mmCIF file of C-alpha atoms and ligand atoms in Angstrom:
data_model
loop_
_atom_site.group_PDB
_atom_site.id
_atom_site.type_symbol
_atom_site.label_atom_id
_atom_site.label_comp_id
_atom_site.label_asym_id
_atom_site.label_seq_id
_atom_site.Cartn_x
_atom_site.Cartn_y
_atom_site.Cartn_z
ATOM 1 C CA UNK L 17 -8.271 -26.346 -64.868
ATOM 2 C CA UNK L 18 -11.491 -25.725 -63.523
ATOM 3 C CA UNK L 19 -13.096 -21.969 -63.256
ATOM 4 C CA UNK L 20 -16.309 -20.229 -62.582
ATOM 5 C CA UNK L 21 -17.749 -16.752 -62.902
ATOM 6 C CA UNK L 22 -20.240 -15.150 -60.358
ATOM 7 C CA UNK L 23 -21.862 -11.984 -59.868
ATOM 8 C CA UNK L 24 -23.612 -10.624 -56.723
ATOM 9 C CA UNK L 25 -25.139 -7.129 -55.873
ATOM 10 C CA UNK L 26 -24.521 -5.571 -52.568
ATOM 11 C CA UNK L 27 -27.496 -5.468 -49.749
ATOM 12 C CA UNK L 28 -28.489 -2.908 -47.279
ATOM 13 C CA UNK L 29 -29.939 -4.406 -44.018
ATOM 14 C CA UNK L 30 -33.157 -2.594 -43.028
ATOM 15 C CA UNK L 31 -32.996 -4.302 -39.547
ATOM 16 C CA UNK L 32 -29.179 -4.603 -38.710
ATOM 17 C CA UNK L 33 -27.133 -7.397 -37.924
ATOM 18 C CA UNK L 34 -24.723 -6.573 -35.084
ATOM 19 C CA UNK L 35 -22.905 -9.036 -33.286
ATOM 20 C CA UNK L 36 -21.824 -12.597 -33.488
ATOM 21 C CA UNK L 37 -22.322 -15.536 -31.234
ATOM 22 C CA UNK L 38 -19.844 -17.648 -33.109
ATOM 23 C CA UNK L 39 -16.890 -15.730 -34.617
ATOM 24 C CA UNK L 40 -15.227 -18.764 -36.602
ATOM 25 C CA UNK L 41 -18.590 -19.941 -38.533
ATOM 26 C CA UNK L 42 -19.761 -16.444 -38.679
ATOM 27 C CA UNK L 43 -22.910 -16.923 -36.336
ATOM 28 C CA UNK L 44 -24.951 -13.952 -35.446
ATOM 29 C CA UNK L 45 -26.454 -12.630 -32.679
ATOM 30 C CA UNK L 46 -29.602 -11.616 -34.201
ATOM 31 C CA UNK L 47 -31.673 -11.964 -37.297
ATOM 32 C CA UNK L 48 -31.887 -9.456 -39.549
ATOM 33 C CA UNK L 49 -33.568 -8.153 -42.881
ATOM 34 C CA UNK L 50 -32.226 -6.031 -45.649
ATOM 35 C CA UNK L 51 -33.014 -5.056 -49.821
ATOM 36 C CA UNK L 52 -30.812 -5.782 -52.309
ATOM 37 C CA UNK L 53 -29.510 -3.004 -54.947
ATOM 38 C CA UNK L 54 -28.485 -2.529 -58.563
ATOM 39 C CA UNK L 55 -26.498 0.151 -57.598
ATOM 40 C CA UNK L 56 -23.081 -2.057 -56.751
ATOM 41 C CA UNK L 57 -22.219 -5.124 -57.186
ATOM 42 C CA UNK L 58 -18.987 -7.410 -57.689
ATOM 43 C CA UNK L 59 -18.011 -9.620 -60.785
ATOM 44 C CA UNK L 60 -15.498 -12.853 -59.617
ATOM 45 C CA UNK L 61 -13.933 -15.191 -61.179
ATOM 46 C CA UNK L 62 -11.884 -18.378 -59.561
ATOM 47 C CA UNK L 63 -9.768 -20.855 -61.152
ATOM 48 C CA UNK L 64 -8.269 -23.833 -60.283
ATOM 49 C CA UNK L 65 -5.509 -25.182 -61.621
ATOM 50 C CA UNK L 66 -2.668 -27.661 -61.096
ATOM 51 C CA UNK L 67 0.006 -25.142 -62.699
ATOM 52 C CA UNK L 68 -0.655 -22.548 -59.831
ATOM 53 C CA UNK L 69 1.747 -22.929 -56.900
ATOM 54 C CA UNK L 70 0.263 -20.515 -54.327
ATOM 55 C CA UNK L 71 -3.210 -18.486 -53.951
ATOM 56 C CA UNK L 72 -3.384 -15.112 -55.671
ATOM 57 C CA UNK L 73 -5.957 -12.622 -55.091
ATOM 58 C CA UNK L 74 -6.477 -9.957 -57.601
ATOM 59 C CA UNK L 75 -8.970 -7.168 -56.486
ATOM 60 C CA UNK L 76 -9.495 -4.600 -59.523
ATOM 61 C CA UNK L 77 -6.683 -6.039 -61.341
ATOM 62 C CA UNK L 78 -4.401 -5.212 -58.704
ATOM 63 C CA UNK L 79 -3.016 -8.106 -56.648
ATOM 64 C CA UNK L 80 -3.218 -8.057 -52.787
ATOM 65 C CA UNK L 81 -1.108 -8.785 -50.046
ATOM 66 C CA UNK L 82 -0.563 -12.003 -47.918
ATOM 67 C CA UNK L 83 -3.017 -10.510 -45.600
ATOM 68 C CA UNK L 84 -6.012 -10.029 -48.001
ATOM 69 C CA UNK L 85 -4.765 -13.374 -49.533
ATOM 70 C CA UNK L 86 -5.097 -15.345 -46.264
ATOM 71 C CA UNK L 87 -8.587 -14.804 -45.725
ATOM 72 C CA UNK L 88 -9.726 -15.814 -49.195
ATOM 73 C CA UNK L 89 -7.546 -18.740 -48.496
ATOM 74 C CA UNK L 90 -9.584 -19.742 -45.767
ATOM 75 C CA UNK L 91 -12.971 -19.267 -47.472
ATOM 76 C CA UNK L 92 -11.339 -21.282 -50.396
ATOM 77 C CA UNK L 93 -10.828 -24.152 -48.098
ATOM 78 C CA UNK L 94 -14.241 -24.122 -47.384
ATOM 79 C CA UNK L 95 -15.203 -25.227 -50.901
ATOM 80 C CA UNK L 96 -11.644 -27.374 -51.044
ATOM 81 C CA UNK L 97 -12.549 -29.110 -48.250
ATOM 82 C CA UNK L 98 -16.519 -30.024 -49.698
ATOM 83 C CA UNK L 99 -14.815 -31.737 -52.579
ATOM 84 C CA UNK L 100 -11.194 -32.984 -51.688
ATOM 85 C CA UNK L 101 -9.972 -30.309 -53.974
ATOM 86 C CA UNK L 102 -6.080 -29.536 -53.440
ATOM 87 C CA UNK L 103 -5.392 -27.168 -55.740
ATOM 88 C CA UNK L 104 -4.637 -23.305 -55.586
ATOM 89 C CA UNK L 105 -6.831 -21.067 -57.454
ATOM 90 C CA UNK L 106 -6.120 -16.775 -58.480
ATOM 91 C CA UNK L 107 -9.270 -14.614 -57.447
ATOM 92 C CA UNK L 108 -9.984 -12.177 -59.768
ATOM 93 C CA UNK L 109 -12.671 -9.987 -58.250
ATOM 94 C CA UNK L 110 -13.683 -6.608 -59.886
ATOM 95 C CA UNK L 111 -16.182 -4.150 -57.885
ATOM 96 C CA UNK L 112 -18.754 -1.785 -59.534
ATOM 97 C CA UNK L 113 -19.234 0.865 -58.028
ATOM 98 C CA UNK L 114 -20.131 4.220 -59.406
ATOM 99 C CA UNK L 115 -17.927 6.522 -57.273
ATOM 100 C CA UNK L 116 -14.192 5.864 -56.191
ATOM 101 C CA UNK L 117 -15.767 6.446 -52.532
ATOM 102 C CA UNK L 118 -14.938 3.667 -50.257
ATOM 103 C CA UNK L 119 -18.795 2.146 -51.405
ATOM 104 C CA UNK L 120 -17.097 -1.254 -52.178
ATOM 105 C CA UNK L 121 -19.127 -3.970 -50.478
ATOM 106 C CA UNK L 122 -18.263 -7.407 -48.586
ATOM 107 C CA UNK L 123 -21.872 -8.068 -49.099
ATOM 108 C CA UNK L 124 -21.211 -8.397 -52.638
ATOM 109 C CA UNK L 125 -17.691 -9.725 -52.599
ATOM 110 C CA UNK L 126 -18.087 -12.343 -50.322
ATOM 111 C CA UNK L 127 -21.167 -13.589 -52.344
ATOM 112 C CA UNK L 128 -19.712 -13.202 -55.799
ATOM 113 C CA UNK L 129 -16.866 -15.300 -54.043
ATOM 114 C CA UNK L 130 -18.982 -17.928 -52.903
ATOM 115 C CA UNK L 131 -20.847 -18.042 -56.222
ATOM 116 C CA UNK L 132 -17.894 -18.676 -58.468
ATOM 117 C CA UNK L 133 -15.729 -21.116 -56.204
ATOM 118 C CA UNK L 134 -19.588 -22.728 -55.783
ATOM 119 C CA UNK L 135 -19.593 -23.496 -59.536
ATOM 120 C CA UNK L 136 -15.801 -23.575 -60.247
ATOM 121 C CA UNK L 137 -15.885 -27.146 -58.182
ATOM 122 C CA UNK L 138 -19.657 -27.877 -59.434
ATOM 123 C CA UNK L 139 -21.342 -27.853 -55.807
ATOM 124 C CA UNK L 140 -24.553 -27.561 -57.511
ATOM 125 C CA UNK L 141 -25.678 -25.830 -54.136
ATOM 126 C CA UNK L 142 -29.335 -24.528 -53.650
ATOM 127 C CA UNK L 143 -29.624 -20.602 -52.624
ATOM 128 C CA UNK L 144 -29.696 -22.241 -48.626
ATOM 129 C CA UNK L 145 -26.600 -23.658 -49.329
ATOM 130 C CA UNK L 146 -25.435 -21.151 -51.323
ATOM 131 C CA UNK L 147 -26.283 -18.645 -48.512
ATOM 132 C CA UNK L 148 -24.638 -20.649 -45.648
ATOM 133 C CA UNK L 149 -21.311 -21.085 -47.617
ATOM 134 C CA UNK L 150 -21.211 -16.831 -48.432
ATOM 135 C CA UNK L 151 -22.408 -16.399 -44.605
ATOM 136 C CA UNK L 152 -18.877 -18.035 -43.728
ATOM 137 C CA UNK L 153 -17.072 -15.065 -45.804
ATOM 138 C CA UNK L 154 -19.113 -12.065 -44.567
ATOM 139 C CA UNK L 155 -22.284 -12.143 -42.419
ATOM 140 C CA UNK L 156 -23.859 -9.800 -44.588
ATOM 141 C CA UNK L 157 -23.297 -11.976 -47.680
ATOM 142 C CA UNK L 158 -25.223 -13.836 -46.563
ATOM 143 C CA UNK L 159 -28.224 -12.227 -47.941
ATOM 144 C CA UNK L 160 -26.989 -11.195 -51.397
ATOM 145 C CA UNK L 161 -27.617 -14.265 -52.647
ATOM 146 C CA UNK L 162 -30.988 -13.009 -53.536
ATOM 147 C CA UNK L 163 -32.880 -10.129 -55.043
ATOM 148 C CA UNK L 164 -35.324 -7.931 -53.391
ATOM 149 C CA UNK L 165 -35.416 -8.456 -49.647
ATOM 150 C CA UNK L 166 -34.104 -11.330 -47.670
ATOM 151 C CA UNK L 167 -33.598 -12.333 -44.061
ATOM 152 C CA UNK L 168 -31.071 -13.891 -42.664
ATOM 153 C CA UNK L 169 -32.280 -16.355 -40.106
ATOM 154 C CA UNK L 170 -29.634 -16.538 -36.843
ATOM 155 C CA UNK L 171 -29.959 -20.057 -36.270
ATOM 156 C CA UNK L 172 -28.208 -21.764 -34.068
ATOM 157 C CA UNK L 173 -25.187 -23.747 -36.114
ATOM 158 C CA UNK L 174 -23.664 -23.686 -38.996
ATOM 159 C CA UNK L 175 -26.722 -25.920 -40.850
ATOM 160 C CA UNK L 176 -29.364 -23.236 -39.189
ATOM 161 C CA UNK L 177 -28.164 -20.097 -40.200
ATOM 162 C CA UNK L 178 -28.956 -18.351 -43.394
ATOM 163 C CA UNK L 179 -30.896 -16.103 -45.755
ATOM 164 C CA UNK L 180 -34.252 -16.535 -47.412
ATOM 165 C CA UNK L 181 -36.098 -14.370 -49.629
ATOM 166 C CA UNK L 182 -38.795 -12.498 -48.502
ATOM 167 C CA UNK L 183 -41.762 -12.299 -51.148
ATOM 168 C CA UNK L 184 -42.832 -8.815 -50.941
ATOM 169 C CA UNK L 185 -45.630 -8.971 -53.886
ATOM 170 C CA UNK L 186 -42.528 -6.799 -55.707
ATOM 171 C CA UNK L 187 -43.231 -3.759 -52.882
ATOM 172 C CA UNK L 188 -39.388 -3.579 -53.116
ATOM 173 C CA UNK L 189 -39.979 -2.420 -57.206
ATOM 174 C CA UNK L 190 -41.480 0.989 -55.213
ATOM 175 C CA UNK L 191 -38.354 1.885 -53.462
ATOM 176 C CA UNK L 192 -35.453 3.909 -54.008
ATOM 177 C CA UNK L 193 -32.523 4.022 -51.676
ATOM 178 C CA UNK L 194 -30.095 7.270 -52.012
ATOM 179 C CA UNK L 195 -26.943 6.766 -51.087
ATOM 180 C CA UNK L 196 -25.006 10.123 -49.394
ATOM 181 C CA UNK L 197 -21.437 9.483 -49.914
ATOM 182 C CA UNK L 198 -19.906 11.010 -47.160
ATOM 183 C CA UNK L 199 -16.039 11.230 -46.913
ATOM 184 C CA UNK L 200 -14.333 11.552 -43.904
ATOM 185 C CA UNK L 201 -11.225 11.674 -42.879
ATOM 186 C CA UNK L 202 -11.256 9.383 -40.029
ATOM 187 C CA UNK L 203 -10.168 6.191 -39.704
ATOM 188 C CA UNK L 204 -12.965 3.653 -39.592
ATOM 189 C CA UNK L 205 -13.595 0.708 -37.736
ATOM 190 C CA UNK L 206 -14.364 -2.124 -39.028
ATOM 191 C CA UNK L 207 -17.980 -3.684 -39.102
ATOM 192 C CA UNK L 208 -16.249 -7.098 -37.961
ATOM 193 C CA UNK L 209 -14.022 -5.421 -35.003
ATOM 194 C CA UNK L 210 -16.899 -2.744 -34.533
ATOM 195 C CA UNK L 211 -19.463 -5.520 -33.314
ATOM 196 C CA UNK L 212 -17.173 -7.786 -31.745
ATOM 197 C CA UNK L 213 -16.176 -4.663 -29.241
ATOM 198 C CA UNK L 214 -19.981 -3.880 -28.613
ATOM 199 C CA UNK L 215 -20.784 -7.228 -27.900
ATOM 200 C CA UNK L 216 -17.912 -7.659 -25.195
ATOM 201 C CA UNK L 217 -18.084 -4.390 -23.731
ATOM 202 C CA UNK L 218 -21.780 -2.425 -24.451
ATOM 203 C CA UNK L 219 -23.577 -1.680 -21.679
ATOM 204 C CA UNK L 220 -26.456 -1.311 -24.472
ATOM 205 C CA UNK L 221 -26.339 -4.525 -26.206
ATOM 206 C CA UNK L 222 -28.695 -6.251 -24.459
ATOM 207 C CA UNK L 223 -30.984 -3.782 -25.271
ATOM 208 C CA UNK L 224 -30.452 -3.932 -29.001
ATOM 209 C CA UNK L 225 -30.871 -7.923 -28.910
ATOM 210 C CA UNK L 226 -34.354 -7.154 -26.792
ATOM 211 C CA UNK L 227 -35.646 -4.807 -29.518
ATOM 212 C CA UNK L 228 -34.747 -7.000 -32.688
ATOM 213 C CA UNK L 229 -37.439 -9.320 -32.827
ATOM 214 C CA UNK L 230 -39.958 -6.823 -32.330
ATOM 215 C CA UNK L 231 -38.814 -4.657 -35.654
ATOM 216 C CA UNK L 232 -38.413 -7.369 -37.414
ATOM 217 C CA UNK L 233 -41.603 -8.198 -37.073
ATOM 218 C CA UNK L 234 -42.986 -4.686 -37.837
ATOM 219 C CA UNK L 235 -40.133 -4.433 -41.058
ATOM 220 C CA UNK L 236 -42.026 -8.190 -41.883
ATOM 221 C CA UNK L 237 -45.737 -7.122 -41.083
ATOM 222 C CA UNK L 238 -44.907 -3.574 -43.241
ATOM 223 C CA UNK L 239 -43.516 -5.218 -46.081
ATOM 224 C CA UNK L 240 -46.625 -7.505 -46.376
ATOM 225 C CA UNK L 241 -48.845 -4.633 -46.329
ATOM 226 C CA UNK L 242 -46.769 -2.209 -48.675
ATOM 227 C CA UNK L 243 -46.473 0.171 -45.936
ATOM 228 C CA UNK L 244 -43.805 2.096 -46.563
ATOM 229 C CA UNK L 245 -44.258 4.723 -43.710
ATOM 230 C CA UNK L 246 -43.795 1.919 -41.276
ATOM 231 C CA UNK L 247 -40.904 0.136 -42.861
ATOM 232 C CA UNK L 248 -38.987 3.457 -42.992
ATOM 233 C CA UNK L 249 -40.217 3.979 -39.430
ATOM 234 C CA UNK L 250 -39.053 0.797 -38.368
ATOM 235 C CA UNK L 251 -35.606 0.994 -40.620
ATOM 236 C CA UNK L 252 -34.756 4.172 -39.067
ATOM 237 C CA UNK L 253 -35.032 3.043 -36.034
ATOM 238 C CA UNK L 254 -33.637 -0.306 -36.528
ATOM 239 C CA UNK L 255 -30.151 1.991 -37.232
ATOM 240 C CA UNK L 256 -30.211 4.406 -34.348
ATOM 241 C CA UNK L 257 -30.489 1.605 -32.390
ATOM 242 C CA UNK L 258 -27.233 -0.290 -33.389
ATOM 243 C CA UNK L 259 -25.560 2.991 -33.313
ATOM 244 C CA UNK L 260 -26.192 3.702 -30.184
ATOM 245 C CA UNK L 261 -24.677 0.774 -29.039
ATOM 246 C CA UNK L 262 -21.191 1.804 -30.316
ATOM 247 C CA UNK L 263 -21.480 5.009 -27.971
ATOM 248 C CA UNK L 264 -22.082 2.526 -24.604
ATOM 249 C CA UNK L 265 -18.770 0.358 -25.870
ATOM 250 C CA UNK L 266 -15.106 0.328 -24.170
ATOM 251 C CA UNK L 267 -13.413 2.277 -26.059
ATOM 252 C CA UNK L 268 -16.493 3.999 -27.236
ATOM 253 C CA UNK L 269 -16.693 4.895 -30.817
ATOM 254 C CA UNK L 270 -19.252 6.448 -33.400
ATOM 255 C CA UNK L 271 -19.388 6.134 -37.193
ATOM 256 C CA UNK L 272 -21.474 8.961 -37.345
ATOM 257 C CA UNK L 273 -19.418 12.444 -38.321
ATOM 258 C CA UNK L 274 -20.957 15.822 -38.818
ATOM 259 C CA UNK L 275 -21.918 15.449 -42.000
ATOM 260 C CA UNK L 276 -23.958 12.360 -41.345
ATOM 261 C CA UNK L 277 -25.595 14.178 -38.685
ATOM 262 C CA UNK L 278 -26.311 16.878 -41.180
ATOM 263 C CA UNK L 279 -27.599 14.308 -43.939
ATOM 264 C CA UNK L 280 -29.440 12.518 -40.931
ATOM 265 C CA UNK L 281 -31.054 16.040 -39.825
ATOM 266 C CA UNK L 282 -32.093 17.182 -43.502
ATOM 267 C CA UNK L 283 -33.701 13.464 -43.850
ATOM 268 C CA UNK L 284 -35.467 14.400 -40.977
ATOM 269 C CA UNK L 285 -36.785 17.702 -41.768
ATOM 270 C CA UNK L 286 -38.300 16.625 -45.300
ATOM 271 C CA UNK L 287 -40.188 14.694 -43.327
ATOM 272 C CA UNK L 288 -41.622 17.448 -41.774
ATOM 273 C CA UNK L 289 -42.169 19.190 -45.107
ATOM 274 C CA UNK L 290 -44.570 16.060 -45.837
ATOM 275 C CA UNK L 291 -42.091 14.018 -47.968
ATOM 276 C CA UNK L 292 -41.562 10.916 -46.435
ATOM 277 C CA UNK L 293 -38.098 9.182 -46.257
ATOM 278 C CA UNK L 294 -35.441 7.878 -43.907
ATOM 279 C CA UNK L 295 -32.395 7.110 -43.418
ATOM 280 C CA UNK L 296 -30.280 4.148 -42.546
ATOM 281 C CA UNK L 297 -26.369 4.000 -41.715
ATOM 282 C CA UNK L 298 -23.536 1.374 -41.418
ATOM 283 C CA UNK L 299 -20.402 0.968 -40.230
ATOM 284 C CA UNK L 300 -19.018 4.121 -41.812
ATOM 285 C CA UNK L 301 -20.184 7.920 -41.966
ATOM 286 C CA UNK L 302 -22.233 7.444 -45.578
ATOM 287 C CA UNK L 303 -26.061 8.197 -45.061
ATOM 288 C CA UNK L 304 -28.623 6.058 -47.046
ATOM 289 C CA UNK L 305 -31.891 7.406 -47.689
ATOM 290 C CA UNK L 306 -34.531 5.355 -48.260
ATOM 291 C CA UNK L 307 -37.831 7.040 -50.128
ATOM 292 C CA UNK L 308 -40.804 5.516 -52.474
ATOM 293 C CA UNK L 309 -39.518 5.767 -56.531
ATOM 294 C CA UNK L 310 -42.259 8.439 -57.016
ATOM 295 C CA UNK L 311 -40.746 10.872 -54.408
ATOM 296 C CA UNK L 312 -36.917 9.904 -55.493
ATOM 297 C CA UNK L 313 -37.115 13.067 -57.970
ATOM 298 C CA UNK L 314 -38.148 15.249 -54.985
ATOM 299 C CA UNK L 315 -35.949 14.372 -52.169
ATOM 300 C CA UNK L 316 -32.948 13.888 -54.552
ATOM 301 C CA UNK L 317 -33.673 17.760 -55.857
ATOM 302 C CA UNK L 318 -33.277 18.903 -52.140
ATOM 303 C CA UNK L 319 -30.459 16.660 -51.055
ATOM 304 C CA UNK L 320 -28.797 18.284 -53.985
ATOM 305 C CA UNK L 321 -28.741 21.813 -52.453
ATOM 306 C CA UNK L 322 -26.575 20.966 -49.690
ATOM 307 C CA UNK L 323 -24.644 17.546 -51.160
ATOM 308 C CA UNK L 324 -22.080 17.765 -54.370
ATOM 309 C CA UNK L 325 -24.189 15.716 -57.128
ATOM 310 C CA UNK L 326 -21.003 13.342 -57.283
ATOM 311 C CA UNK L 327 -22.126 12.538 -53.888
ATOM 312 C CA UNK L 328 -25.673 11.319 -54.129
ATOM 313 C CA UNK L 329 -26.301 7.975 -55.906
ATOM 314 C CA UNK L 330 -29.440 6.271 -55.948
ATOM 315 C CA UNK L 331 -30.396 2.991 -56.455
ATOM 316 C CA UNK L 332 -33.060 0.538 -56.928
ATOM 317 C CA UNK L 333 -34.247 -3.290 -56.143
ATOM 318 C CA UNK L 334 -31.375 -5.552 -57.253
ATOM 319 C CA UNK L 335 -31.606 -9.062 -58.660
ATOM 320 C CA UNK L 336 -30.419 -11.962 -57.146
ATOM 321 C CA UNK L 337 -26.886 -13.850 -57.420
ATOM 322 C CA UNK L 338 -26.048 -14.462 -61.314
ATOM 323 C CA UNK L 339 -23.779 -17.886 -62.405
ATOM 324 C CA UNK L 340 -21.939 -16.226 -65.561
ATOM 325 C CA UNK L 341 -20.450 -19.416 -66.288
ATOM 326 C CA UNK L 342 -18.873 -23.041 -65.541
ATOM 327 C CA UNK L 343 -15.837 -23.716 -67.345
ATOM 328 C CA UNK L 344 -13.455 -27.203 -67.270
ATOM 329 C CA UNK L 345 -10.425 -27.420 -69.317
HETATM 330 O O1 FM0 S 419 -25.299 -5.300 -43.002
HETATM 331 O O2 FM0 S 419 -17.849 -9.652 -39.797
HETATM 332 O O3 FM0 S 419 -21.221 -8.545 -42.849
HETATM 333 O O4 FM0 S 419 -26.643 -6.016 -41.445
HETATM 334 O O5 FM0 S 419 -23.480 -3.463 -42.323
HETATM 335 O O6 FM0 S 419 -17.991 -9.848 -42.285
HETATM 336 O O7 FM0 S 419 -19.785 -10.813 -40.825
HETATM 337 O O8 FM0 S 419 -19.420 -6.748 -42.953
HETATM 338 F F1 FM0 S 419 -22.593 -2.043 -40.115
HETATM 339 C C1 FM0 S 419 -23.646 -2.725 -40.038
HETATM 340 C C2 FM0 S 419 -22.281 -5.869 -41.671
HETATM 341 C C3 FM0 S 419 -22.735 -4.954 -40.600
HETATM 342 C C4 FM0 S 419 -25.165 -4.351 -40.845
HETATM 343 O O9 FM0 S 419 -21.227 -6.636 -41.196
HETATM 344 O O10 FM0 S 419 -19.507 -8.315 -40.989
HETATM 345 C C5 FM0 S 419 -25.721 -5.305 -41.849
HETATM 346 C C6 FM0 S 419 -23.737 -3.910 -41.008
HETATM 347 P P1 FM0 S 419 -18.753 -9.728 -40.964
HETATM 348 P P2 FM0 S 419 -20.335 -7.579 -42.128
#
């Protein structure tokens, strides 16, 4: 019996990743940059063992279905394949996440995946390798392998692509991101299906590939200068952009619902009241706002006169993937 314990803390990507070149080996169409958080993150264990006659996947102690199974199945092969393993392995993957609110990450599951399966089989991989091997679960993942900020390089192939750390001279210890937990009734679509359609069918997409390397390079240059007015400038941005790809697609879609608009608009008008922040979105209606520590107090005071408390969480720099242990029996 061989098992191993990982856990990883979800990212949020300051300049998005939207798109894929390369759908099987998870290749994107465009580099992109995000911070790390304390806020969530997932604790998973695998182990192997000759007495197990199938995959199981247990997610928060409950097991999944064939479907959910089938994927870590194929990720597990990955690792199988590296050493000639054969045998079947249970998942057991827990996520922490403050709020029952649909925050649960595959940033961090995908990495705390790739972590423990990493030292389950002793891979011994470096954070490259490490980072290529959690890119193959979830794009994202990618770039939870470390703390702080990271990039995640395109590349061109599966040896080119991954994440490296950014050193930041700890700018990212200034920063607080609020999350606005937005729930909506509608049915979301996927990040994986939502990019795929864009890239296929946009009209705008070739606009948001044009604009990349040129916020990156600003989200790069601001970061290296602790300027936080232009990394929020450029995050913000960075966001609206992707989003209004989704709006140019066939079918068009939005993840955007009023009350991200109205999270989005109240982000914007602190601003005007001289307290800088801004806000980022993904692939579902919650609003992150992103604000220097020493204004958190302030902008999380007026966020709380139109949100429910239960629905602000904020969160700070996260550390990088953890090995909790190795174990061979
Ligand atoms: O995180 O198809 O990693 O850069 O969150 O599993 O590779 O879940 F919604 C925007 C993340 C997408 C931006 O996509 O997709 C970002 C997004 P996968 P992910």
């Amino acid at each position: 019996m061989f098992s191993g314990k990982a856990k990883a803390y979800t990212n949020i990507a300051l300049i998005k990743y939207w798109g894929k070149k390369n759908q099987e080996l998870i290749l994107p169409m465009n580099n992109s940059l995000s911070l790390t958080l304390d806020a969530f993150y997932t604790e998973t264990t695998v182990t192997f063992s000759t007495e197990f006659t199938e995959d199981q996947f247990y997610l928060d102690n409950q097991l999944q279905d064939s479907k959910a199974t089938i994927k870590i199945s194929r990720f597990l092969d990955l690792a199988r394949k590296k050493t000639g393993c054969t045998l079947f392995a249970v998942v057991k993957s827990q996520n922490f996440v403050p709020t029952a609110a649909g925050l649960a990450s595959s940033a961090s599951g995908l990495a705390a995946l790739a972590g423990a399966v990493s030292a389950a089989l002793n891979l011994d991989l470096s954070p490259i390798a490490l980072s290529r091997l959690a890119r193959r679960g979830s794009g994202s993942a990618s770039r939870s392998v470390y703390g702080g900020f990271a990039e995640w390089e395109k590349g061109t192939s599966d040896e080119t692509s991954y994440a490296t750390k950014i050193i930041s001279n700890d700018f990212e210890q200034d920063l607080s991101m609020i999350f606005i937990v937005i729930n909506d009734a509608k049915k979301d679509v996927s990040s994986r299906d939502g990019m795929q359609r864009t890239v296929e069918t946009s009209s705008f997409y070739d606009g948001w590939l044009q604009s990349v390397p040129k916020d990156l390079a600003k989200a790069k240059a601001a970061i290296a200068a602790k300027d936080f007015t232009a990394l929020g400038e450029v995050t913000e941005a960075s966001a609206l952009k992707m989003h209004g790809t989704t709006l140019a697609a066939t079918p068009p879609f939005t993840y955007w619902s009023a009350e991200s608009m109205k999270a989005m608009n109240l982000v914007r008008q602190l601003r005007t009241t001289g307290v800088s922040c801004y806000f980022t979105m993904d692939a579902g209606p919650n609003v992150k706002v992103l604000v220097e520590r020493k204004n958190e107090e302030k902008v999380l005071d007026e966020l709380a006169k139109h949100f429910d408390p239960t629905q602000l969480i904020v969160a700070h720099a996260g550390p990088s993937i953890e090995i909790l242990s190795t174990e061979e029996a």
